[in-house]
CSV table of C-alpha atoms in Angstrom, one decimal:
chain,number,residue,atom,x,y,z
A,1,UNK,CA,-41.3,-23.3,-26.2
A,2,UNK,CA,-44.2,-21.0,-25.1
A,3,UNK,CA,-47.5,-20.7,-25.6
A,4,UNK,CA,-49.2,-17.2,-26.4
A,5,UNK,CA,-52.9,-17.3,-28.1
A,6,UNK,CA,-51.8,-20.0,-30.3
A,7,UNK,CA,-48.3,-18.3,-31.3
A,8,UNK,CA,-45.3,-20.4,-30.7
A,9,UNK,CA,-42.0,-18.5,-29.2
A,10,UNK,CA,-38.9,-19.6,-29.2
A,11,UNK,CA,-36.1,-18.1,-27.2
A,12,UNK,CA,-32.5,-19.1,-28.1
A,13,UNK,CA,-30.4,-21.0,-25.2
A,14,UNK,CA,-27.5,-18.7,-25.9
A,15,UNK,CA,-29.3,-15.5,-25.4
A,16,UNK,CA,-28.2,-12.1,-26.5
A,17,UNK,CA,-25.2,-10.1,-25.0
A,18,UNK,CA,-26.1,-7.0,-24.0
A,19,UNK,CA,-24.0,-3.9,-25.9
A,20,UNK,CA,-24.1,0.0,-25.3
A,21,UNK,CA,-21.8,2.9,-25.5
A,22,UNK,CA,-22.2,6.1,-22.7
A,23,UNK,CA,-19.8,9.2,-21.2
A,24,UNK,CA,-18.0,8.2,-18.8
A,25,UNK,CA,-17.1,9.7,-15.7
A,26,UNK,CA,-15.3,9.4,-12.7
A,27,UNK,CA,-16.9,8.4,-9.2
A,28,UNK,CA,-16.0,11.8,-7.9
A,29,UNK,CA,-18.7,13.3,-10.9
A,30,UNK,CA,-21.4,11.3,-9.1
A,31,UNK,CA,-24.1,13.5,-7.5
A,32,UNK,CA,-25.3,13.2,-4.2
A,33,UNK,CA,-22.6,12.1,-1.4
A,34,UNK,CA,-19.2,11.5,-1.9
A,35,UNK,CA,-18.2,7.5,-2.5
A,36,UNK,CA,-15.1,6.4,-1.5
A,37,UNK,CA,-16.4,3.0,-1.6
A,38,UNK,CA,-16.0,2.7,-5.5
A,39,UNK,CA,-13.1,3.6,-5.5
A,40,UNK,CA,-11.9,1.3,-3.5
A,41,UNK,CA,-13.4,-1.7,-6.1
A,42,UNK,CA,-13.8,-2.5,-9.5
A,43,UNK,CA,-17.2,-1.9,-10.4
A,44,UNK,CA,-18.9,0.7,-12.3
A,45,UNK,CA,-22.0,2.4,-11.6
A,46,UNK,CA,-24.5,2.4,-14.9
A,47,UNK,CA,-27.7,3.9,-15.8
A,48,UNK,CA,-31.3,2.1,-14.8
A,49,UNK,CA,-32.0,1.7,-18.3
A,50,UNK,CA,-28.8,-0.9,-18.5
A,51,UNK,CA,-30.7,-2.4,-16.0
A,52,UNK,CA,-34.2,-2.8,-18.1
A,53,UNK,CA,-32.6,-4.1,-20.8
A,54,UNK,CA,-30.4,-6.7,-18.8
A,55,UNK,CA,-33.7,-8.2,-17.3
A,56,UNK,CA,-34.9,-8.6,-20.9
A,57,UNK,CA,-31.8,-10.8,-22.1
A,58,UNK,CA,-31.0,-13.8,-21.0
A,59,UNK,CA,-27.4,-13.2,-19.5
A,60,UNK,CA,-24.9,-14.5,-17.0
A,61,UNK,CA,-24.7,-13.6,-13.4
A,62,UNK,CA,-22.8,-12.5,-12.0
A,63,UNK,CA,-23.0,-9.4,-14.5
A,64,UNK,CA,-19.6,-8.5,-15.7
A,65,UNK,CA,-18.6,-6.6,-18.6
A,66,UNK,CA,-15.9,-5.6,-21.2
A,67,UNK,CA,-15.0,-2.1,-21.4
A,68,UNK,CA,-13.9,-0.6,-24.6
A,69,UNK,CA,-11.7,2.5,-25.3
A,70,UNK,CA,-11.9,2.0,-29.4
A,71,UNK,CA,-9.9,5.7,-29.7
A,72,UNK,CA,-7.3,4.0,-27.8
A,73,UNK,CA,-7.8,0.4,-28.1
A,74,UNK,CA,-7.6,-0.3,-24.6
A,75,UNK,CA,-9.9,-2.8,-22.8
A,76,UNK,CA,-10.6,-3.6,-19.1
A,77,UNK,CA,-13.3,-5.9,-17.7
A,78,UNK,CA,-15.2,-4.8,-14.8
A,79,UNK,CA,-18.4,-5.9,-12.2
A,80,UNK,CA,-21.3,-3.6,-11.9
A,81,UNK,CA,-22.0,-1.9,-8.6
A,82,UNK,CA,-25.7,0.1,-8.8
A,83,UNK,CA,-28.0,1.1,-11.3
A,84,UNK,CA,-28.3,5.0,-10.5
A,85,UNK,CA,-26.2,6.7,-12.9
A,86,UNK,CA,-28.1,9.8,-15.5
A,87,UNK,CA,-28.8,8.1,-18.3
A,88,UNK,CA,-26.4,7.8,-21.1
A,89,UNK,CA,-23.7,8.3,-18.7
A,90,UNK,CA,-21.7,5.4,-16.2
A,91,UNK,CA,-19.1,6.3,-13.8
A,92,UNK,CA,-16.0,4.2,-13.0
A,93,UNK,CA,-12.9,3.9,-10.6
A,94,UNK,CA,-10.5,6.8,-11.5
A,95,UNK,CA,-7.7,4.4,-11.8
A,96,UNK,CA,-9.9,2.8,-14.3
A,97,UNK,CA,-10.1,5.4,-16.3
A,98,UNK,CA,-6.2,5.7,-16.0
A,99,UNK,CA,-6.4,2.0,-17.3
A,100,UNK,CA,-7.8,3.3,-20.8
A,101,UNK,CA,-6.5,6.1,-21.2
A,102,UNK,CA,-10.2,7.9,-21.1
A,103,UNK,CA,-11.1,12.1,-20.2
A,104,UNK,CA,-14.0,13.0,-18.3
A,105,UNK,CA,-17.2,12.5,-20.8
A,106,UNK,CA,-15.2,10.2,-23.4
A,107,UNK,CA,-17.3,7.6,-25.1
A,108,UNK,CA,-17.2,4.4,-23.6
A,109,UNK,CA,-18.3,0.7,-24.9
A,110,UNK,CA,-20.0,-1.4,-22.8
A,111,UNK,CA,-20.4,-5.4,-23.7
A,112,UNK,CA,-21.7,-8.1,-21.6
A,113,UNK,CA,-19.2,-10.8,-21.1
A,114,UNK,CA,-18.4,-14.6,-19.7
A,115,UNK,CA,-15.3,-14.8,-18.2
A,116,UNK,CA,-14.0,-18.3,-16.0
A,117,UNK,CA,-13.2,-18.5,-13.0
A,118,UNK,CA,-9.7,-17.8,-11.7
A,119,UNK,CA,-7.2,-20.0,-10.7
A,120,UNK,CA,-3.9,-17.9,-10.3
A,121,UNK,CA,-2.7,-14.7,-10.2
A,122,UNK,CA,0.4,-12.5,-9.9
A,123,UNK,CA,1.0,-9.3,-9.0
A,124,UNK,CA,3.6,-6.5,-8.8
A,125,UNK,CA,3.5,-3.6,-6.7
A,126,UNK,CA,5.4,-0.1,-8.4
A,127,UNK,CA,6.4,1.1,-4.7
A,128,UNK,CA,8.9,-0.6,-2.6
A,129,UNK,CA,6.5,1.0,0.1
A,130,UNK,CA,4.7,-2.5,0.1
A,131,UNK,CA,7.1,-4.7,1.6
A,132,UNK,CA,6.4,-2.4,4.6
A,133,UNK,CA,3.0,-3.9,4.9
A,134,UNK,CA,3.1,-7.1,7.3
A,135,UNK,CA,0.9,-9.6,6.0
A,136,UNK,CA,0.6,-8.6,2.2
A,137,UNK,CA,-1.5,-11.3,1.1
A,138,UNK,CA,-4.1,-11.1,3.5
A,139,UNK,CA,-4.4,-7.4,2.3
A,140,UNK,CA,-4.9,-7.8,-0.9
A,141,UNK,CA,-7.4,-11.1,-0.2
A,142,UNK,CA,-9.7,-8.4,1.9
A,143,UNK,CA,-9.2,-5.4,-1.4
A,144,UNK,CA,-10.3,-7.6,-4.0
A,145,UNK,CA,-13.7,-8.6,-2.1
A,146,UNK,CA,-14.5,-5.4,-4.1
A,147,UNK,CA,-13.5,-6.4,-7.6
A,148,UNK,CA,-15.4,-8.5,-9.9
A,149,UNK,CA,-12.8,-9.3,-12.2
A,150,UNK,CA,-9.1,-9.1,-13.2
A,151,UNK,CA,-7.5,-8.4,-16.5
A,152,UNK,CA,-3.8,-9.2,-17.6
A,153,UNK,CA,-1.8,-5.5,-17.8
A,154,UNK,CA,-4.2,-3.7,-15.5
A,155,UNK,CA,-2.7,-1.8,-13.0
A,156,UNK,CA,-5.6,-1.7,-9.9
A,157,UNK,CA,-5.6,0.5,-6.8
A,158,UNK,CA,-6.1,-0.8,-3.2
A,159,UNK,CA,-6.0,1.1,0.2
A,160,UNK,CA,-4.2,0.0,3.3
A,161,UNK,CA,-3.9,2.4,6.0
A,162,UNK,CA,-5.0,5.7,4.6
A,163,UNK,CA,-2.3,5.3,1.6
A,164,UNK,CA,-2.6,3.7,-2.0
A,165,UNK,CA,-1.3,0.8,-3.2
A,166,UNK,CA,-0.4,0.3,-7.0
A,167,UNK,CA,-0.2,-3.1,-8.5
A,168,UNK,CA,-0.1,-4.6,-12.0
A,169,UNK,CA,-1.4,-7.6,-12.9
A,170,UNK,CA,1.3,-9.5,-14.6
A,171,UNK,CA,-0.5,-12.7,-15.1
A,172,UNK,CA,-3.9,-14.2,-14.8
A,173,UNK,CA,-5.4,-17.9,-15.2
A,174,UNK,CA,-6.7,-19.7,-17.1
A,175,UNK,CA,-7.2,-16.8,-19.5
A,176,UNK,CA,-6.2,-13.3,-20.0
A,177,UNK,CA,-9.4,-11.7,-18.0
A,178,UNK,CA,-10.9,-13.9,-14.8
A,179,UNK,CA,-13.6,-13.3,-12.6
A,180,UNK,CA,-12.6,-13.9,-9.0
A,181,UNK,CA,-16.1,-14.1,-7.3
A,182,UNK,CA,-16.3,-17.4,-5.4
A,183,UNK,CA,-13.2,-18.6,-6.4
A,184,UNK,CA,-10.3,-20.3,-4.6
A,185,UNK,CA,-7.3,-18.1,-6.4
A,186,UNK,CA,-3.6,-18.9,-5.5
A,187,UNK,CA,-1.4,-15.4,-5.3
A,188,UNK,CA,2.1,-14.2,-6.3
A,189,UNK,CA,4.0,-11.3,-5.8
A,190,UNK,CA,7.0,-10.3,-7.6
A,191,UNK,CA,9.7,-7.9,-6.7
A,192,UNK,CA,8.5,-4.2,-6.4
A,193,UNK,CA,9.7,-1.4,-8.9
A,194,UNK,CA,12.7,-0.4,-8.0
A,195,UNK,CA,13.7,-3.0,-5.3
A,196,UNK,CA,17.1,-4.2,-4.5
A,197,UNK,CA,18.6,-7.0,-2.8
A,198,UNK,CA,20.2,-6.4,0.3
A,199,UNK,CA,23.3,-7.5,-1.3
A,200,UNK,CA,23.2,-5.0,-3.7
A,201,UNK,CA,22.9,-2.3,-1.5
A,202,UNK,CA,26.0,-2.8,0.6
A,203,UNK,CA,29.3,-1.5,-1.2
A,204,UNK,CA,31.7,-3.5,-3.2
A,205,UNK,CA,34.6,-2.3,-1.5
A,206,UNK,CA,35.5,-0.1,1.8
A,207,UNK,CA,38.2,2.8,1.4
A,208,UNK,CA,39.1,2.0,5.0
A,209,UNK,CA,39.7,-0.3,8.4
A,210,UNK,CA,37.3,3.0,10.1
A,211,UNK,CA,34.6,2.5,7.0
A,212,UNK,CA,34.2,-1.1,7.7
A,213,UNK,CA,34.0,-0.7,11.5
A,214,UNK,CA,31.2,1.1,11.3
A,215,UNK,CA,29.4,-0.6,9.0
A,216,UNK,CA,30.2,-3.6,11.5
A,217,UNK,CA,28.8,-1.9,14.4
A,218,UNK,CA,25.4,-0.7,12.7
A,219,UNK,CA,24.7,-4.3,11.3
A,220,UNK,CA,25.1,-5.1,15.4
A,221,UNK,CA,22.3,-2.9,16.4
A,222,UNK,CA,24.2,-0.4,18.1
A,223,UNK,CA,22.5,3.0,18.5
A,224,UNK,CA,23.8,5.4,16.1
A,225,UNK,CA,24.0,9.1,17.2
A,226,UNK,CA,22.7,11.9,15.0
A,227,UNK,CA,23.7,15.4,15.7
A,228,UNK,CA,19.9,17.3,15.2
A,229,UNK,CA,20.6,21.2,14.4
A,230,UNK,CA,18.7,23.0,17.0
A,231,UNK,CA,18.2,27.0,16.7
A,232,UNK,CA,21.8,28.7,14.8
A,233,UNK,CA,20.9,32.2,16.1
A,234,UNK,CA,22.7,33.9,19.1
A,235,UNK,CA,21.2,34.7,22.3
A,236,UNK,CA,21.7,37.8,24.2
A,237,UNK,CA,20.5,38.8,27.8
A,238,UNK,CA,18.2,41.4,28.5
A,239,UNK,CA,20.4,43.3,31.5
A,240,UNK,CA,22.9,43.0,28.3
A,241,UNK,CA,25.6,41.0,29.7
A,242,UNK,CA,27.2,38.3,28.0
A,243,UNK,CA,25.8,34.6,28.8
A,244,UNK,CA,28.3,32.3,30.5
A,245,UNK,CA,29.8,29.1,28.8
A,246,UNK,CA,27.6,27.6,31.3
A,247,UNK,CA,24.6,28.7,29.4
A,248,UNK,CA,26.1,28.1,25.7
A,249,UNK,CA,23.9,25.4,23.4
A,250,UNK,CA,25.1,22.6,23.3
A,251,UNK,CA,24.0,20.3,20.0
A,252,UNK,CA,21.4,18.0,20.7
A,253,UNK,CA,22.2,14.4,20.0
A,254,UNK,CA,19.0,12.0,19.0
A,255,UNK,CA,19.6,8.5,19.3
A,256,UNK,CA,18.7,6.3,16.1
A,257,UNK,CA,18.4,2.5,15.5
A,258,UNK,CA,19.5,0.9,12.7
A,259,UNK,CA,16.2,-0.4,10.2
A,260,UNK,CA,16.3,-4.0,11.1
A,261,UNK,CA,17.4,-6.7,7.7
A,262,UNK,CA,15.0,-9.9,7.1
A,263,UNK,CA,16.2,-13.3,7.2
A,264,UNK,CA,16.2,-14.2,3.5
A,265,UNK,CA,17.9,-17.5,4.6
A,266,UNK,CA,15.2,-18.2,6.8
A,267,UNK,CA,13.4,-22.3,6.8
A,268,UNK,CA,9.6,-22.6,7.6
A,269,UNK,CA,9.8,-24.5,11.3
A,270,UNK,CA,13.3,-23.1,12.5
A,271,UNK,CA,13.7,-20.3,14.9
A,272,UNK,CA,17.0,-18.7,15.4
A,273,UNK,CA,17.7,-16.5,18.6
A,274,UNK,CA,20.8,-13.7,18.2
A,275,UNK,CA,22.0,-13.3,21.7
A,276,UNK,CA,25.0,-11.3,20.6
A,277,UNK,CA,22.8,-8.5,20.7
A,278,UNK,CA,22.6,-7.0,23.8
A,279,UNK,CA,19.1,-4.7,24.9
A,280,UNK,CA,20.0,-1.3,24.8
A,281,UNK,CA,19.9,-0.6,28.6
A,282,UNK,CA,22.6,-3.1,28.7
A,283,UNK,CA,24.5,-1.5,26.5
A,284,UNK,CA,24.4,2.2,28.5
A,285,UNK,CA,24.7,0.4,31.8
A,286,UNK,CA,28.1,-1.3,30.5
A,287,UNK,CA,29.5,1.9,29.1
A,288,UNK,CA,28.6,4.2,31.6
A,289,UNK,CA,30.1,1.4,33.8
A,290,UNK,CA,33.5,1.8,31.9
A,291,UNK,CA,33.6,5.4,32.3
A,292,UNK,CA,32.6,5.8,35.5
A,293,UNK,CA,35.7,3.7,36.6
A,294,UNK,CA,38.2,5.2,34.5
A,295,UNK,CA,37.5,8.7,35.8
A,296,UNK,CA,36.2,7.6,39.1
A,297,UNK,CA,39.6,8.8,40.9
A,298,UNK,CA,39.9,12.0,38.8
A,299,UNK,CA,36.4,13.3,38.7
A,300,UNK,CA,35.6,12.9,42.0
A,301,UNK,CA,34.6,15.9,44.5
A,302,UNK,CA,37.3,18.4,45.4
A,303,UNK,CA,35.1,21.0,47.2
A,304,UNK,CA,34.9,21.5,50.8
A,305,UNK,CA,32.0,20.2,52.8
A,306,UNK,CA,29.8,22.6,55.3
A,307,UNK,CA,27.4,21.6,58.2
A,308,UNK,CA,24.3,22.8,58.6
A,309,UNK,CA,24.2,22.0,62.7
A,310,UNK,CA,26.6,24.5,64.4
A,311,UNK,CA,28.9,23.0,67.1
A,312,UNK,CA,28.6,24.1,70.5
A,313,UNK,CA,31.3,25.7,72.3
């Protein structure tokens, strides 16, 4: 209760929410310098008007709002980033706008919100591209610092080595939209689009004894020899002779390993060392050992010798 030249003023405990509907835009409509940095996030840039009236209501922080599509009835929740946008215009993530289904200057409605605090969430990626990542979790942990919020069915964009990452959030708690700022969140992932099990991959059944040697020798790690196509023309001399077998091409062969299988057996506080497979200097040392004594006795030098020191007579 205040106090104003003898008028009494009351000011609910609730407070209002805050509602307003601009053109949207992607980050890469924003004047001035480019900024990667949004779209990196979640969080929208909105004009300093929003700002004004926000002061003026008694909301939440940290700010967070629901984002309406009402041609397409899609909705998102996002964080706001700065103040600075034209007025009667904001500018969001593109894969934000992807999320609801919105052109460059559609119509966009903007509602303060409350969400809780997460708890758990799980996520799949659509590539298979991010098992190749090393320690996944720790990557995502460091791209959502830039989010605000997470919303059941989004699909949200993260960076990782100069490529983007895809992931849909399959399942938030304790509700259907979260905010994740301060928050001690426990993470899922489940299988990729597209992924397989490595027992799925391998064939049913092998046509031959040769098939299934092969396939024995590659699960090894022995180095597999590829035949790499060099240039298919023909040379010819300039003095217009014809070149010698000596100087034919021969193919080039480029060694390749085999893409190494994880351990999906594998126990937290057991290590396993494989000593059947040997380093693979050990393994051209042993074979050019084999062939050098096979052919020792009929490769060897038939020439005739000369010396350089004439003998005195």
């Amino acid at each position: 209760m205040f106090h104003f030249s003898g008028f009494n003023m009351m000011f609910p405990d609730g407070g209002r929410s805050f509602q307003a509907a601009y053109k949207c835009f992607s980050v890469s409509m924003l004047p001035g310098n480019e900024r990667s940095d949004v779209e990196k996030g979640g969080k929208i840039i909105m004009p300093p008007s929003a700002l004004d009236t926000l002061t003026r209501l008694n909301v939440e922080y940290p700010m967070l709002f629901k984002l309406t599509n009402k041609k397409k009835t899609r909705t998102s929740h996002a964080g706001v980033l700065e103040f600075v946008a034209d007025e009667g215009k904001c500018y969001l993530p593109y894969w934000m706008m992807d999320n609801l289904l919105l052109e460059e200057g559609d119509i966009l409605n903007i509602e303060s919100v409350s969400l809780p605090v997460a708890t758990f969430s799980k996520f799949q990626p659509h590539s298979t591209d991010f098992l190749d990542i090393t320690n996944p979790k720790a990557v995502l942990e460091n791209a959502l610092r830039n989010f605000a919020c997470l919303t059941k069915g989004d699909v949200i964009a993260i960076k990782y080595n100069k490529k983007v990452y895809e992931l849909c959030v399959l399942e938030t708690r304790p509700g259907n939209a979260v905010t994740i700022i301060e928050c001690d969140m426990n993470v899922e992932f489940e299988a990729p689009v597209g992924y397989k099990e490595h027992s799925d991959q391998q064939p049913a059944s092998q046509p031959g004894g040769q098939a299934a040697g092969s396939n024995e020798t590659a699960d090894g790690g022995t180095v597999l020899e590829e035949v790499v196509e060099t240039f298919k023309g023909s040379g010819v001399r300039l003095d217009g002779k014809k070149k010698k077998e000596s100087q034919m091409e021969t193919p080039v062969l480029k060694k390749v390993l085999p893409r190494g299988v994880p351990d999906y057996d594998f126990q937290f506080g057991l290590i396993r060392f494989d000593r059947s497979i040997k380093p693979i200097c050990d393994r051209t040392q042993d074979d050019g050992e084999t062939t050098g004594e096979a052919g020792s006795d009929a490769d060897s030098f038939h020439g005739t010798g000369f010396s350089m020191k004439k003998t005195r007579k």
